[in-house]
Amino acid sequence: GAGVSQSPSNKVTEKGKDVELRCDPISGHTALYWYRQRLGQGLEFLIYFQGNSAPDKSGLPSDRFSAERTGESVSTLTIQRTQQEDSAVYLCASSLDPGSYNEQFFGPGTRLTVL
Amino acid sequence: SQQGEEDPQALSIQEGENATMNCSYKTSINNLQWYRQNSGRGLVHLILIRSNEREKHSGRLRVTLDTSKKSSSLLITASRAADTASYFCANTTGANSKLTFGKGITLSVRP
């Protein structure tokens, strides 16, 4: 079946521009997570959705970052006024529900480069 | 911030040898998971071990967990060139199951 998909796969933007990154989770998965991975690093948690609500936004690095989820499906991560330090791979994951023992399925990521 | 630390940071072995990778963490966990990443993109889930388990096997993978030492190890037996990748340990602590990752181990398996 279809896995988690993300678009675009690559995004190059100029400093100060806004970008939108999209995640399509596996159908029926209620939990959705966004992570960021800087070059040579592990993943950093950004935000978690349960359905369309985001009970944990603790990983968002600044108020330039926001995310929403609609229809308990697609999620969009928006970065406003991008900075060079925002350059990273942004990964989305979904799981059947947020239970601790449920595997998270990851998308291929969006590589964001801010010039 | 990341709470896990893996060691070694890089490991190079010959095909057929076993690869052992270690991970430590700082706080109490619900479970610990190992992931594999090829070419810096999507992650593939390898194995999950619960906090009340000590050892788990899956094919050529063996994972141990020592909660008293807050550490885990991943053993890949009879390694293959195709096992070349980055390996990450990650744990969950809260109710929402967000994963906290280490920096990863780069494994190179020479044919």
PDB file of C-alpha atoms in Angstrom:
ATOM      1  CA  GLY A   1       0.000   0.000   0.000  1.00  0.00           C
ATOM      2  CA  ALA A   2       0.977   3.659  -0.229  1.00  0.00           C
ATOM      3  CA  GLY A   3       3.389   4.942   2.372  1.00  0.00           C
ATOM      4  CA  VAL A   4       3.901   8.429   3.724  1.00  0.00           C
ATOM      5  CA  SER A   5       4.577  10.907   0.957  1.00  0.00           C
ATOM      6  CA  GLN A   6       6.060  14.378   1.142  1.00  0.00           C
ATOM      7  CA  SER A   7       6.346  17.207  -1.326  1.00  0.00           C
ATOM      8  CA  PRO A   8       8.355  18.798  -2.660  1.00  0.00           C
ATOM      9  CA  SER A   9      11.325  16.448  -2.381  1.00  0.00           C
ATOM     10  CA  ASN A  10      13.686  19.394  -2.681  1.00  0.00           C
ATOM     11  CA  LYS A  11      13.110  23.087  -2.110  1.00  0.00           C
ATOM     12  CA  VAL A  12      15.619  25.868  -2.651  1.00  0.00           C
ATOM     13  CA  THR A  13      14.565  29.297  -1.463  1.00  0.00           C
ATOM     14  CA  GLU A  14      16.024  32.667  -0.718  1.00  0.00           C
ATOM     15  CA  LYS A  15      16.450  33.965   2.786  1.00  0.00           C
ATOM     16  CA  GLY A  16      13.347  35.799   3.914  1.00  0.00           C
ATOM     17  CA  LYS A  17      10.875  33.882   1.747  1.00  0.00           C
ATOM     18  CA  ASP A  18       8.087  31.694   3.113  1.00  0.00           C
ATOM     19  CA  VAL A  19       7.913  27.988   2.323  1.00  0.00           C
ATOM     20  CA  GLU A  20       5.244  25.313   2.696  1.00  0.00           C
ATOM     21  CA  LEU A  21       6.067  21.652   3.069  1.00  0.00           C
ATOM     22  CA  ARG A  22       3.412  19.009   2.619  1.00  0.00           C
ATOM     23  CA  CYS A  23       2.931  15.602   4.191  1.00  0.00           C
ATOM     24  CA  ASP A  24       0.415  12.938   3.163  1.00  0.00           C
ATOM     25  CA  PRO A  25       0.281  10.297   5.902  1.00  0.00           C
ATOM     26  CA  ILE A  26      -0.818   6.720   5.534  1.00  0.00           C
ATOM     27  CA  SER A  27      -4.589   6.586   5.275  1.00  0.00           C
ATOM     28  CA  GLY A  28      -6.204   5.912   8.638  1.00  0.00           C
ATOM     29  CA  HIS A  29      -3.204   6.951  10.712  1.00  0.00           C
ATOM     30  CA  THR A  30      -4.399   9.347  13.370  1.00  0.00           C
ATOM     31  CA  ALA A  31      -1.000  10.410  14.671  1.00  0.00           C
ATOM     32  CA  LEU A  32       1.326  12.570  12.587  1.00  0.00           C
ATOM     33  CA  TYR A  33       4.759  13.905  13.501  1.00  0.00           C
ATOM     34  CA  TRP A  34       7.151  16.407  11.957  1.00  0.00           C
ATOM     35  CA  TYR A  35      10.896  16.143  12.541  1.00  0.00           C
ATOM     36  CA  ARG A  36      13.880  18.110  11.299  1.00  0.00           C
ATOM     37  CA  GLN A  37      17.292  16.669  10.510  1.00  0.00           C
ATOM     38  CA  ARG A  38      20.264  18.940  10.104  1.00  0.00           C
ATOM     39  CA  LEU A  39      23.282  17.684   8.170  1.00  0.00           C
ATOM     40  CA  GLY A  40      25.053  14.885  10.012  1.00  0.00           C
ATOM     41  CA  GLN A  41      22.636  14.985  12.920  1.00  0.00           C
ATOM     42  CA  GLY A  42      19.807  12.924  14.275  1.00  0.00           C
ATOM     43  CA  LEU A  43      16.192  13.957  14.005  1.00  0.00           C
ATOM     44  CA  GLU A  44      14.698  16.710  16.147  1.00  0.00           C
ATOM     45  CA  PHE A  45      11.017  16.566  17.028  1.00  0.00           C
ATOM     46  CA  LEU A  46       9.019  19.584  15.880  1.00  0.00           C
ATOM     47  CA  ILE A  47       5.293  18.960  16.345  1.00  0.00           C
ATOM     48  CA  TYR A  48       2.784  16.172  16.879  1.00  0.00           C
ATOM     49  CA  PHE A  49      -0.807  15.940  15.637  1.00  0.00           C
ATOM     50  CA  GLN A  50      -3.523  13.725  16.996  1.00  0.00           C
ATOM     51  CA  GLY A  51      -6.289  14.027  14.433  1.00  0.00           C
ATOM     52  CA  ASN A  52      -6.363  17.685  13.464  1.00  0.00           C
ATOM     53  CA  SER A  53      -5.204  18.933  16.844  1.00  0.00           C
ATOM     54  CA  ALA A  54      -1.608  19.591  17.853  1.00  0.00           C
ATOM     55  CA  PRO A  55      -1.273  18.791  21.551  1.00  0.00           C
ATOM     56  CA  ASP A  56       2.513  19.031  21.440  1.00  0.00           C
ATOM     57  CA  LYS A  57       4.206  21.875  19.592  1.00  0.00           C
ATOM     58  CA  SER A  58       7.167  21.973  21.936  1.00  0.00           C
ATOM     59  CA  GLY A  59       9.758  21.325  19.237  1.00  0.00           C
ATOM     60  CA  LEU A  60       8.920  24.257  16.978  1.00  0.00           C
ATOM     61  CA  PRO A  61      12.090  26.380  17.108  1.00  0.00           C
ATOM     62  CA  SER A  62      10.458  29.784  16.727  1.00  0.00           C
ATOM     63  CA  ASP A  63       7.192  31.517  15.907  1.00  0.00           C
ATOM     64  CA  ARG A  64       8.246  31.506  12.274  1.00  0.00           C
ATOM     65  CA  PHE A  65       7.305  27.836  12.231  1.00  0.00           C
ATOM     66  CA  SER A  66       3.690  26.690  12.136  1.00  0.00           C
ATOM     67  CA  ALA A  67       1.818  23.616  11.029  1.00  0.00           C
ATOM     68  CA  GLU A  68      -1.714  22.523  10.446  1.00  0.00           C
ATOM     69  CA  ARG A  69      -3.513  19.341   9.629  1.00  0.00           C
ATOM     70  CA  THR A  70      -6.876  19.021   7.939  1.00  0.00           C
ATOM     71  CA  GLY A  71      -9.320  16.182   7.427  1.00  0.00           C
ATOM     72  CA  GLU A  72      -7.213  14.088   9.780  1.00  0.00           C
ATOM     73  CA  SER A  73      -5.006  13.630   6.774  1.00  0.00           C
ATOM     74  CA  VAL A  74      -2.721  16.074   5.002  1.00  0.00           C
ATOM     75  CA  SER A  75      -0.432  18.279   7.045  1.00  0.00           C
ATOM     76  CA  THR A  76       1.415  21.407   6.009  1.00  0.00           C
ATOM     77  CA  LEU A  77       4.488  22.789   7.761  1.00  0.00           C
ATOM     78  CA  THR A  78       5.020  26.483   7.037  1.00  0.00           C
ATOM     79  CA  ILE A  79       8.235  28.362   7.661  1.00  0.00           C
ATOM     80  CA  GLN A  80       7.960  32.123   7.382  1.00  0.00           C
ATOM     81  CA  ARG A  81      10.859  34.473   6.646  1.00  0.00           C
ATOM     82  CA  THR A  82      13.257  31.575   6.177  1.00  0.00           C
ATOM     83  CA  GLN A  83      16.769  31.807   7.567  1.00  0.00           C
ATOM     84  CA  GLN A  84      19.880  29.914   6.524  1.00  0.00           C
ATOM     85  CA  GLU A  85      19.788  27.898   9.753  1.00  0.00           C
ATOM     86  CA  ASP A  86      16.426  26.496   8.615  1.00  0.00           C
ATOM     87  CA  SER A  87      18.257  24.487   5.954  1.00  0.00           C
ATOM     88  CA  ALA A  88      17.657  20.824   6.773  1.00  0.00           C
ATOM     89  CA  VAL A  89      15.692  17.764   5.754  1.00  0.00           C
ATOM     90  CA  TYR A  90      12.154  17.915   7.112  1.00  0.00           C
ATOM     91  CA  LEU A  91      10.668  14.490   7.749  1.00  0.00           C
ATOM     92  CA  CYS A  92       7.091  13.559   8.416  1.00  0.00           C
ATOM     93  CA  ALA A  93       5.961  10.349  10.079  1.00  0.00           C
ATOM     94  CA  SER A  94       2.602   8.825  10.846  1.00  0.00           C
ATOM     95  CA  SER A  95       1.395   6.035  13.068  1.00  0.00           C
ATOM     96  CA  LEU A  96      -1.895   4.257  13.553  1.00  0.00           C
ATOM     97  CA  ASP A  97      -2.371   5.980  16.867  1.00  0.00           C
ATOM     98  CA  PRO A  98      -0.020   7.655  19.329  1.00  0.00           C
ATOM     99  CA  GLY A  99       0.472   4.590  21.488  1.00  0.00           C
ATOM    100  CA  SER A 100       4.037   4.130  22.625  1.00  0.00           C
ATOM    101  CA  TYR A 101       4.388   0.770  20.941  1.00  0.00           C
ATOM    102  CA  ASN A 102       3.229   1.779  17.506  1.00  0.00           C
ATOM    103  CA  GLU A 103       5.770   2.034  14.750  1.00  0.00           C
ATOM    104  CA  GLN A 104       6.152   5.405  13.090  1.00  0.00           C
ATOM    105  CA  PHE A 105       6.346   5.266   9.311  1.00  0.00           C
ATOM    106  CA  PHE A 106       8.517   7.955   7.773  1.00  0.00           C
ATOM    107  CA  GLY A 107       8.220   9.778   4.490  1.00  0.00           C
ATOM    108  CA  PRO A 108      11.224  10.438   2.257  1.00  0.00           C
ATOM    109  CA  GLY A 109      11.592  13.986   3.532  1.00  0.00           C
ATOM    110  CA  THR A 110      11.860  17.434   1.976  1.00  0.00           C
ATOM    111  CA  ARG A 111      15.364  18.826   1.668  1.00  0.00           C
ATOM    112  CA  LEU A 112      15.144  22.576   2.271  1.00  0.00           C
ATOM    113  CA  THR A 113      18.036  24.800   1.271  1.00  0.00           C
ATOM    114  CA  VAL A 114      17.905  28.466   2.218  1.00  0.00           C
ATOM    115  CA  LEU A 115      20.371  30.589   0.282  1.00  0.00           C
TER     116      LEU A 115
ATOM    117  CA  SER B   1      17.571  18.663  22.135  1.00  0.00           C
ATOM    118  CA  GLN B   2      18.682  15.131  21.503  1.00  0.00           C
ATOM    119  CA  GLN B   3      19.090  12.972  24.553  1.00  0.00           C
ATOM    120  CA  GLY B   4      20.537   9.846  23.016  1.00  0.00           C
ATOM    121  CA  GLU B   5      24.139   9.185  22.201  1.00  0.00           C
ATOM    122  CA  GLU B   6      25.356   6.380  19.990  1.00  0.00           C
ATOM    123  CA  ASP B   7      28.819   4.933  19.743  1.00  0.00           C
ATOM    124  CA  PRO B   8      30.863   4.471  17.791  1.00  0.00           C
ATOM    125  CA  GLN B   9      30.027   7.416  15.538  1.00  0.00           C
ATOM    126  CA  ALA B  10      31.374   5.474  12.574  1.00  0.00           C
ATOM    127  CA  LEU B  11      32.051   1.788  12.067  1.00  0.00           C
ATOM    128  CA  SER B  12      33.737   0.071   9.142  1.00  0.00           C
ATOM    129  CA  ILE B  13      33.736  -3.711   8.896  1.00  0.00           C
ATOM    130  CA  GLN B  14      34.239  -6.464   6.365  1.00  0.00           C
ATOM    131  CA  GLU B  15      31.264  -8.260   4.863  1.00  0.00           C
ATOM    132  CA  GLY B  16      30.404 -11.302   6.943  1.00  0.00           C
ATOM    133  CA  GLU B  17      31.561  -9.766  10.222  1.00  0.00           C
ATOM    134  CA  ASN B  18      29.199  -8.751  12.990  1.00  0.00           C
ATOM    135  CA  ALA B  19      28.486  -5.089  13.699  1.00  0.00           C
ATOM    136  CA  THR B  20      27.715  -3.890  17.206  1.00  0.00           C
ATOM    137  CA  MET B  21      26.361  -0.406  17.801  1.00  0.00           C
ATOM    138  CA  ASN B  22      25.610   1.096  21.190  1.00  0.00           C
ATOM    139  CA  CYS B  23      23.195   3.750  22.356  1.00  0.00           C
ATOM    140  CA  SER B  24      22.760   5.509  25.675  1.00  0.00           C
ATOM    141  CA  TYR B  25      19.955   7.723  26.883  1.00  0.00           C
ATOM    142  CA  LYS B  26      19.346   9.976  29.843  1.00  0.00           C
ATOM    143  CA  THR B  27      15.790   9.623  31.163  1.00  0.00           C
ATOM    144  CA  SER B  28      13.253   6.869  31.763  1.00  0.00           C
ATOM    145  CA  ILE B  29      11.764   5.539  28.562  1.00  0.00           C
ATOM    146  CA  ASN B  30       8.633   3.738  27.344  1.00  0.00           C
ATOM    147  CA  ASN B  31      10.470   1.914  24.621  1.00  0.00           C
ATOM    148  CA  LEU B  32      13.571   2.138  22.483  1.00  0.00           C
ATOM    149  CA  GLN B  33      13.637   1.760  18.737  1.00  0.00           C
ATOM    150  CA  TRP B  34      16.339   1.406  16.127  1.00  0.00           C
ATOM    151  CA  TYR B  35      16.021   2.953  12.685  1.00  0.00           C
ATOM    152  CA  ARG B  36      18.071   2.769   9.538  1.00  0.00           C
ATOM    153  CA  GLN B  37      18.568   5.621   7.094  1.00  0.00           C
ATOM    154  CA  ASN B  38      19.993   5.390   3.611  1.00  0.00           C
ATOM    155  CA  SER B  39      21.404   8.422   1.829  1.00  0.00           C
ATOM    156  CA  GLY B  40      20.152  10.888   4.415  1.00  0.00           C
ATOM    157  CA  ARG B  41      16.494  10.505   3.558  1.00  0.00           C
ATOM    158  CA  GLY B  42      13.619   8.359   4.794  1.00  0.00           C
ATOM    159  CA  LEU B  43      13.984   6.215   7.860  1.00  0.00           C
ATOM    160  CA  VAL B  44      13.113   2.556   8.062  1.00  0.00           C
ATOM    161  CA  HIS B  45      12.008   1.078  11.350  1.00  0.00           C
ATOM    162  CA  LEU B  46      14.102  -1.945  12.307  1.00  0.00           C
ATOM    163  CA  ILE B  47      13.046  -3.080  15.736  1.00  0.00           C
ATOM    164  CA  LEU B  48      11.325  -1.890  18.909  1.00  0.00           C
ATOM    165  CA  ILE B  49      12.126  -3.089  22.410  1.00  0.00           C
ATOM    166  CA  ARG B  50       9.886  -2.250  25.328  1.00  0.00           C
ATOM    167  CA  SER B  51      11.232  -0.954  28.607  1.00  0.00           C
ATOM    168  CA  ASN B  52      10.346  -4.232  30.334  1.00  0.00           C
ATOM    169  CA  GLU B  53      12.172  -6.356  27.749  1.00  0.00           C
ATOM    170  CA  ARG B  54      15.863  -7.177  27.839  1.00  0.00           C
ATOM    171  CA  GLU B  55      16.514  -8.732  24.453  1.00  0.00           C
ATOM    172  CA  LYS B  56      14.781  -9.025  21.129  1.00  0.00           C
ATOM    173  CA  HIS B  57      15.616 -10.673  17.818  1.00  0.00           C
ATOM    174  CA  SER B  58      14.507 -10.001  14.275  1.00  0.00           C
ATOM    175  CA  GLY B  59      16.278 -11.902  11.517  1.00  0.00           C
ATOM    176  CA  ARG B  60      19.953 -10.907  11.648  1.00  0.00           C
ATOM    177  CA  LEU B  61      19.242  -8.200  14.205  1.00  0.00           C
ATOM    178  CA  ARG B  62      19.584  -8.572  17.945  1.00  0.00           C
ATOM    179  CA  VAL B  63      18.762  -5.728  20.304  1.00  0.00           C
ATOM    180  CA  THR B  64      19.443  -5.580  24.009  1.00  0.00           C
ATOM    181  CA  LEU B  65      18.230  -3.078  26.556  1.00  0.00           C
ATOM    182  CA  ASP B  66      19.695  -2.396  29.972  1.00  0.00           C
ATOM    183  CA  THR B  67      17.479   0.098  31.747  1.00  0.00           C
ATOM    184  CA  SER B  68      19.749   0.178  34.808  1.00  0.00           C
ATOM    185  CA  LYS B  69      22.553   1.493  32.608  1.00  0.00           C
ATOM    186  CA  LYS B  70      20.212   3.388  30.305  1.00  0.00           C
ATOM    187  CA  SER B  71      21.779   1.760  27.296  1.00  0.00           C
ATOM    188  CA  SER B  72      20.935  -0.413  24.320  1.00  0.00           C
ATOM    189  CA  SER B  73      22.911  -2.253  21.709  1.00  0.00           C
ATOM    190  CA  LEU B  74      22.121  -3.324  18.167  1.00  0.00           C
ATOM    191  CA  LEU B  75      23.946  -6.313  16.757  1.00  0.00           C
ATOM    192  CA  ILE B  76      23.829  -7.076  13.054  1.00  0.00           C
ATOM    193  CA  THR B  77      25.181 -10.551  12.378  1.00  0.00           C
ATOM    194  CA  ALA B  78      26.782 -11.728   9.149  1.00  0.00           C
ATOM    195  CA  SER B  79      26.817  -8.207   7.732  1.00  0.00           C
ATOM    196  CA  ARG B  80      26.292  -7.515   4.049  1.00  0.00           C
ATOM    197  CA  ALA B  81      27.386  -4.614   1.871  1.00  0.00           C
ATOM    198  CA  ALA B  82      23.705  -3.662   1.644  1.00  0.00           C
ATOM    199  CA  ASP B  83      23.702  -3.013   5.411  1.00  0.00           C
ATOM    200  CA  THR B  84      25.782   0.109   4.745  1.00  0.00           C
ATOM    201  CA  ALA B  85      23.687   2.963   6.135  1.00  0.00           C
ATOM    202  CA  SER B  86      23.236   5.241   9.128  1.00  0.00           C
ATOM    203  CA  TYR B  87      21.633   3.714  12.187  1.00  0.00           C
ATOM    204  CA  PHE B  88      19.767   5.658  14.827  1.00  0.00           C
ATOM    205  CA  CYS B  89      18.376   4.757  18.190  1.00  0.00           C
ATOM    206  CA  ALA B  90      15.301   6.633  19.336  1.00  0.00           C
ATOM    207  CA  ASN B  91      13.163   6.442  22.419  1.00  0.00           C
ATOM    208  CA  THR B  92       9.748   7.549  23.527  1.00  0.00           C
ATOM    209  CA  THR B  93       8.997   8.942  26.944  1.00  0.00           C
ATOM    210  CA  GLY B  94       5.692  10.767  26.852  1.00  0.00           C
ATOM    211  CA  ALA B  95       2.135   9.883  26.037  1.00  0.00           C
ATOM    212  CA  ASN B  96       2.326  11.157  22.487  1.00  0.00           C
ATOM    213  CA  SER B  97       5.172   8.839  21.496  1.00  0.00           C
ATOM    214  CA  LYS B  98       7.345  11.523  19.973  1.00  0.00           C
ATOM    215  CA  LEU B  99      10.742  10.051  19.227  1.00  0.00           C
ATOM    216  CA  THR B 100      13.964  11.424  20.669  1.00  0.00           C
ATOM    217  CA  PHE B 101      16.890  10.494  18.448  1.00  0.00           C
ATOM    218  CA  GLY B 102      20.608  10.145  18.875  1.00  0.00           C
ATOM    219  CA  LYS B 103      23.049  11.505  16.303  1.00  0.00           C
ATOM    220  CA  GLY B 104      23.420   8.178  14.557  1.00  0.00           C
ATOM    221  CA  ILE B 105      26.126   5.708  13.632  1.00  0.00           C
ATOM    222  CA  THR B 106      27.498   5.435  10.117  1.00  0.00           C
ATOM    223  CA  LEU B 107      28.098   1.797   9.242  1.00  0.00           C
ATOM    224  CA  SER B 108      30.191   0.870   6.226  1.00  0.00           C
ATOM    225  CA  VAL B 109      30.352  -2.771   5.209  1.00  0.00           C
ATOM    226  CA  ARG B 110      33.172  -3.485   2.769  1.00  0.00           C
ATOM    227  CA  PRO B 111      32.445  -6.191   0.183  1.00  0.00           C
TER     228      PRO B 111
END
